[in-house]
XYZ file of C-alpha atoms in Angstrom:
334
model
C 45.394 72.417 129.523
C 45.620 75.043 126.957
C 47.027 74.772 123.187
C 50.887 74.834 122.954
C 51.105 78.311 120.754
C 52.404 77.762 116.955
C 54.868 79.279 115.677
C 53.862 81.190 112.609
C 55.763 80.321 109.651
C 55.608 83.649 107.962
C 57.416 85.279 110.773
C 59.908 82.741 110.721
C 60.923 82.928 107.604
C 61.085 87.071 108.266
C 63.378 85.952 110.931
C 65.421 83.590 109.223
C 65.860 86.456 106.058
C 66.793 89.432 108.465
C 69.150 87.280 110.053
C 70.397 85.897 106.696
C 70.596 89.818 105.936
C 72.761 90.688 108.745
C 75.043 87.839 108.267
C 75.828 89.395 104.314
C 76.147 92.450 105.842
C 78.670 91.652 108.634
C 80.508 89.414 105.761
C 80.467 92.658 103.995
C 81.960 95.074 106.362
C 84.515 92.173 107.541
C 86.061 91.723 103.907
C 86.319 95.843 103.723
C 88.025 95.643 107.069
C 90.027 92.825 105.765
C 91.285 95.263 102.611
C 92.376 98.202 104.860
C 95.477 96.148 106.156
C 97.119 95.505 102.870
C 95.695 99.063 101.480
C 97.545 100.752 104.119
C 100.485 99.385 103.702
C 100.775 100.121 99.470
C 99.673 103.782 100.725
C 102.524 104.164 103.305
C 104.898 102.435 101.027
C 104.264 104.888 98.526
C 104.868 107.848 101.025
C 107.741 106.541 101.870
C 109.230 105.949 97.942
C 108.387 109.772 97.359
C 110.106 110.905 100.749
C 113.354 108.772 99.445
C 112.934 110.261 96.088
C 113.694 113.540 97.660
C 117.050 112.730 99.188
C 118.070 110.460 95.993
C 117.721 113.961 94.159
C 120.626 114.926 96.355
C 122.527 112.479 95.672
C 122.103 112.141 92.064
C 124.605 115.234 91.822
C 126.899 113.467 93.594
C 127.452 110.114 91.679
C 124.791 110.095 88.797
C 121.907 107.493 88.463
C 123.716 104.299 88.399
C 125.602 105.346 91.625
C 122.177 106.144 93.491
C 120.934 102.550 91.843
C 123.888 100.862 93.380
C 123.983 102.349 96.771
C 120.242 102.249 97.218
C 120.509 98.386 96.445
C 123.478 97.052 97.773
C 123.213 98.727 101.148
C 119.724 97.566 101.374
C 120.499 94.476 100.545
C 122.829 94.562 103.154
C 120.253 95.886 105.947
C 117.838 93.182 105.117
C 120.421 90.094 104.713
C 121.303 91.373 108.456
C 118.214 91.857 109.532
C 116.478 88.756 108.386
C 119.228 86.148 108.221
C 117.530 84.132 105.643
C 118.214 80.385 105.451
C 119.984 79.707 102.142
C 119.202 75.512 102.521
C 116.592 73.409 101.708
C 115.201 75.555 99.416
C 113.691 73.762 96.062
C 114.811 74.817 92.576
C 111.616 76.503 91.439
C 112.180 77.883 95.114
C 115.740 79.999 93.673
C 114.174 80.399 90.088
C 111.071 82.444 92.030
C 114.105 84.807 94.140
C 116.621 85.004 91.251
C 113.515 86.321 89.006
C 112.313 88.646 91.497
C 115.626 90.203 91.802
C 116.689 90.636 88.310
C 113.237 92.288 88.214
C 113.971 94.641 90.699
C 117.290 95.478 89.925
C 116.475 96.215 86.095
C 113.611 98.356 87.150
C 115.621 100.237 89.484
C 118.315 100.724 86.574
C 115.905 100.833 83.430
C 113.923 103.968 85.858
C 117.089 105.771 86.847
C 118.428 105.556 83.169
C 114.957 107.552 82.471
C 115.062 110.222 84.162
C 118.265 110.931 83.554
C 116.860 111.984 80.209
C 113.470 112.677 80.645
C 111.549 114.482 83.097
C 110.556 112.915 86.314
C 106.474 113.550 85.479
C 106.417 111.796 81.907
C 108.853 108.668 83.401
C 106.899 108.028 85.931
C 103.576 108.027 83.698
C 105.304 105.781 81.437
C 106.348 103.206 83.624
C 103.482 103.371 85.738
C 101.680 101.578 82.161
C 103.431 98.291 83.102
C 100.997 97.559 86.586
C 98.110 98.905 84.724
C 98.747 96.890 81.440
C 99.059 94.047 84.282
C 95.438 94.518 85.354
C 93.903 94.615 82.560
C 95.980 91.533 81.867
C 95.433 88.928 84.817
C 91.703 90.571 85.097
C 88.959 89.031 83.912
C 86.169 91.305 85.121
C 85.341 94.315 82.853
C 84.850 96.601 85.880
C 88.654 96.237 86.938
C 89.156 97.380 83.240
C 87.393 100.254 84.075
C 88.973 101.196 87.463
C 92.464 100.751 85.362
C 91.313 103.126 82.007
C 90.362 105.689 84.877
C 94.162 105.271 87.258
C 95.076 105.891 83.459
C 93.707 108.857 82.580
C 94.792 110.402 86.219
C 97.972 109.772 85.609
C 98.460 110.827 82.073
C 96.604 114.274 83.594
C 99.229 114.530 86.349
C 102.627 114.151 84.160
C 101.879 117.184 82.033
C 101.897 115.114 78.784
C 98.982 116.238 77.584
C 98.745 119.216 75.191
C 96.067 121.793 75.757
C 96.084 121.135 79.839
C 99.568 122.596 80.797
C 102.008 119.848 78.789
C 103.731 119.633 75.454
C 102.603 116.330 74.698
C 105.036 113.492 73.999
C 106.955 114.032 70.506
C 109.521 116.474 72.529
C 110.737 113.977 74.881
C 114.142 111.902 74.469
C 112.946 108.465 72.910
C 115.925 106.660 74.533
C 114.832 107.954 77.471
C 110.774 107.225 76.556
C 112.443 103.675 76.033
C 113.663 103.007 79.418
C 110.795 104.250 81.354
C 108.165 101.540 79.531
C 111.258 98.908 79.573
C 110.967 99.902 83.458
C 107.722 99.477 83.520
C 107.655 96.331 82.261
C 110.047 95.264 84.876
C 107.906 96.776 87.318
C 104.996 94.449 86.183
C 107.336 91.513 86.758
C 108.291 92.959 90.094
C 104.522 92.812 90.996
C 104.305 89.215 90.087
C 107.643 87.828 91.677
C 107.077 89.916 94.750
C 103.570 88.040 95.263
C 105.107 84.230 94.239
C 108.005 84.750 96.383
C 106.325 86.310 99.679
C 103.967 82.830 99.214
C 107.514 80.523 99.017
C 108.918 82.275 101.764
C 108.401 82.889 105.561
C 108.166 86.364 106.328
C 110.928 88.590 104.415
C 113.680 85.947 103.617
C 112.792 85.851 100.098
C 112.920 89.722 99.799
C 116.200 90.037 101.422
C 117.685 87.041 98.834
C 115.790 88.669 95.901
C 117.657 92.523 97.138
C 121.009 90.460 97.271
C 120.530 88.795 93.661
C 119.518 93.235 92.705
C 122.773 94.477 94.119
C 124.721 91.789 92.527
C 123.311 92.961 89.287
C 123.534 96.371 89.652
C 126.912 96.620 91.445
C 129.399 96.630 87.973
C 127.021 99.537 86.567
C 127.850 101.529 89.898
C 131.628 100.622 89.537
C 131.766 101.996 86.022
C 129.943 104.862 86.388
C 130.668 106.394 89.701
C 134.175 104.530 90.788
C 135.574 105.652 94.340
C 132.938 108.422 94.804
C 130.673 105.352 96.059
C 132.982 105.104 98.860
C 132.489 108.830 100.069
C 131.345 108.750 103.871
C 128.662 111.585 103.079
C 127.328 109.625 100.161
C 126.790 106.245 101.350
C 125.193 108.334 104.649
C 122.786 109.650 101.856
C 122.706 106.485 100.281
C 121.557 104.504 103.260
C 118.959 106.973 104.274
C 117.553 106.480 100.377
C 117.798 102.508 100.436
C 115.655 102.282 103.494
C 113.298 104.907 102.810
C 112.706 103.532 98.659
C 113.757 100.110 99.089
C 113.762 98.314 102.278
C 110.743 99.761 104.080
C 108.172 100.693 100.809
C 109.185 96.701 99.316
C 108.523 95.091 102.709
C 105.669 96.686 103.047
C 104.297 95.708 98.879
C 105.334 92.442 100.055
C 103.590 92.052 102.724
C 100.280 93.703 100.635
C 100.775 91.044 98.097
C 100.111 88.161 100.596
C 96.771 89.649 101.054
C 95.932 91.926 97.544
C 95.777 90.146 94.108
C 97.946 91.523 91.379
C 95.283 93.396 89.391
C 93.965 95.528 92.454
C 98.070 95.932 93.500
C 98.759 97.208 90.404
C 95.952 99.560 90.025
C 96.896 100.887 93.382
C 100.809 101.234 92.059
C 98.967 104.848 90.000
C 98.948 106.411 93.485
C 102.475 106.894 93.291
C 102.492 109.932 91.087
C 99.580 111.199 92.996
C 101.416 111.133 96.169
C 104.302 112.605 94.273
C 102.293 116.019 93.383
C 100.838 115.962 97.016
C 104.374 115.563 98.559
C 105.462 118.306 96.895
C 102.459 120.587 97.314
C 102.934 119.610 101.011
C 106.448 119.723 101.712
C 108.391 121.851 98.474
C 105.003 124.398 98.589
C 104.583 123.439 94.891
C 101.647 124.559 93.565
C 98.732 121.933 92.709
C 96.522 123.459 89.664
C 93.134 122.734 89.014
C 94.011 119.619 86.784
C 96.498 118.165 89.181
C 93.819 118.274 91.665
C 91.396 116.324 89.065
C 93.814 113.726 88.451
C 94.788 113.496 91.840
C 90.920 112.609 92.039
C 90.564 110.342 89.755
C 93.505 107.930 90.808
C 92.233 107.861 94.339
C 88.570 106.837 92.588
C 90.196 104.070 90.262
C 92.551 102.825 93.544
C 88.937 103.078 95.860
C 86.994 101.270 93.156
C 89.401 98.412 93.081
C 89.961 97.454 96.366
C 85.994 97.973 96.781
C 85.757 95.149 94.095
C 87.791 93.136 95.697
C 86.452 93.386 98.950
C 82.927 92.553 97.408
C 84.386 89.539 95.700
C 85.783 88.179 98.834
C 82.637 88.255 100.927
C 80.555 86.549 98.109
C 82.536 82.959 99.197
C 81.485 83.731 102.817
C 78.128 84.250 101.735
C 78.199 80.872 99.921
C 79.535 78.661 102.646
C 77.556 80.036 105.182
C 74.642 76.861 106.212
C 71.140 78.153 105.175
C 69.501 79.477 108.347
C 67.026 76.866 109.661
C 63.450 77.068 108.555
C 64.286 79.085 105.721
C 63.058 76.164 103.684
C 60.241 75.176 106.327
């Protein structure tokens, strides 16, 4: 009888590293896969906030910004409360402190923004605000690189609102101060927006909590409406207009954040939130033939890096754990 052949242990161990290899790299291209979901969503949620930006403009002539603020919440509020039918029992305290913040949030950010550019230019407001997410990730980050995806969103946007002098803006001492104020105190609602958004889509089942949060908005913005716009609210043409702006920037682009922020931390989320004046520039360029000049197109550039970069990071971050609870391959050690 011949010799039973022996496996040699050099070739095993090749084995058992390819194969270790091939798992990383599956666990690799599995997390990326996992990131396009949630990325997809903050991109057609911003498409859609720019596309309702376009018919709020219309309507802003009509009955001024805390009229479009009021319609745009309290008819969404009333689409979603129909649509979701959220159950108002059982719900812990902490449960309503989460909801109640998370409205308040949203309604003074929808206010605060509207209150901007009324006095400032749309470019400059939205840079402005947009420093709230991206003082957020640099905030609840911990890993210089995000710092570094967040310092280039930055400099894209600050490129795109024509604030800089030298490159096609005037700079910022010629813009309204009051107004300057409001866009950063929106801003820093929009931050807390982020982080209620995320706690409450994790204390509620699907969109209940987003429907309770857009009731607790309207409730708050509802006597600034009143007093600013009166019976022009009820108008048959304008709360047509209004509807078509509360599903296109509120119901449909927050479902779809909230639904993001079950799967994207708050630092990548809120690097991603510099997209929206990107999308802005290519929305017109696209649809109002406005022109895009050389910088724009830079800018444009260097947001879609910073928001590339960050959800790359993450992605990488959440295939290391797979790596680590994989079992060693047998006869790696052998």
């Amino acid at each position: 009888m011949g010799a039973l052949p022996v496996a040699d242990p050099r070739t095993a161990a090749g084995e058992s590293a390819a194969a270790g290899e091939s798992a990383d790299a599956s666990a690799a291209r599995r997390a990326g896969r996992g990131q396009l979901g949630p990325v997809g969503l903050v991109v057609a949620g911003a498409l859609s906030v720019q596309f309702g930006a376009a018919v709020a403009v219309l309507l802003m002539d009509r009955v001024g910004p805390t009229g479009v603020v009021t319609l745009r919440l309290v008819l969404a509020a009333l689409v979603m409360l129909a649509v979701c039918r959220p159950r108002l029992r059982g719900h812990s305290r902490a449960d309503w402190g989460t909801v109640i913040a998370f409205g308040v949030a949203m309604g003074g950010m929808n206010i605060l923004f509207y209150q901007a550019v009324d006095r400032i230019p749309l470019g400059p407001a939205v840079t402005l605000e947009v420093l709230g997410p991206l003082a957020l990730s640099v905030i609840v980050s911990r890993r210089l690189v995000n710092l570094v995806w967040a310092g280039l969103a930055l400099a894209g946007v600050f490129l795109l609102s024509g604030m800089v002098p030298g490159l096609g803006g005037d700079g910022v001492e010629r813009l309204d101060p009051v107004g300057a104020a409001y866009a950063l105190a929106a801003g820093a609602m929009w931050a807390a927006y982020i982080v209620f958004s995320a706690r409450t889509g994790r204390r509620f089942p699907q969109a209940d909590g987003l429907a309770m949060a857009f009731g607790v908005a309207a409730v708050l913005s509802l006597p600034f409406g009143i007093a600013g716009s009166g019976a022009q609210l009820a108008d048959p043409v304008v709360i047509g207009l209004g509807l078509a702006v509360a599903l296109m920037s509120s119901v449909l682009p927050y479902t779809l954040e909230l639904l993001a922020l079950r799967r994207l931390p708050a630092s990548t989320f809120a690097v991603m939130m510099s997209l929206e004046p990107a999308v802005a520039c290519l929305a017109g360029f696209l649809v109002l033939r406005q022109a895009l000049s050389v910088t724009d197109a830079l800018a444009i550039a260097l947001v879609i890096a910073a928001s590339v970069g960050a959800v790359r990071t993450q992605a990488g971050r959440r295939a290391k754990p797979e790596k680590a609870a994989r079992p060693a391959p047998s006869g790696a050690g052998e």
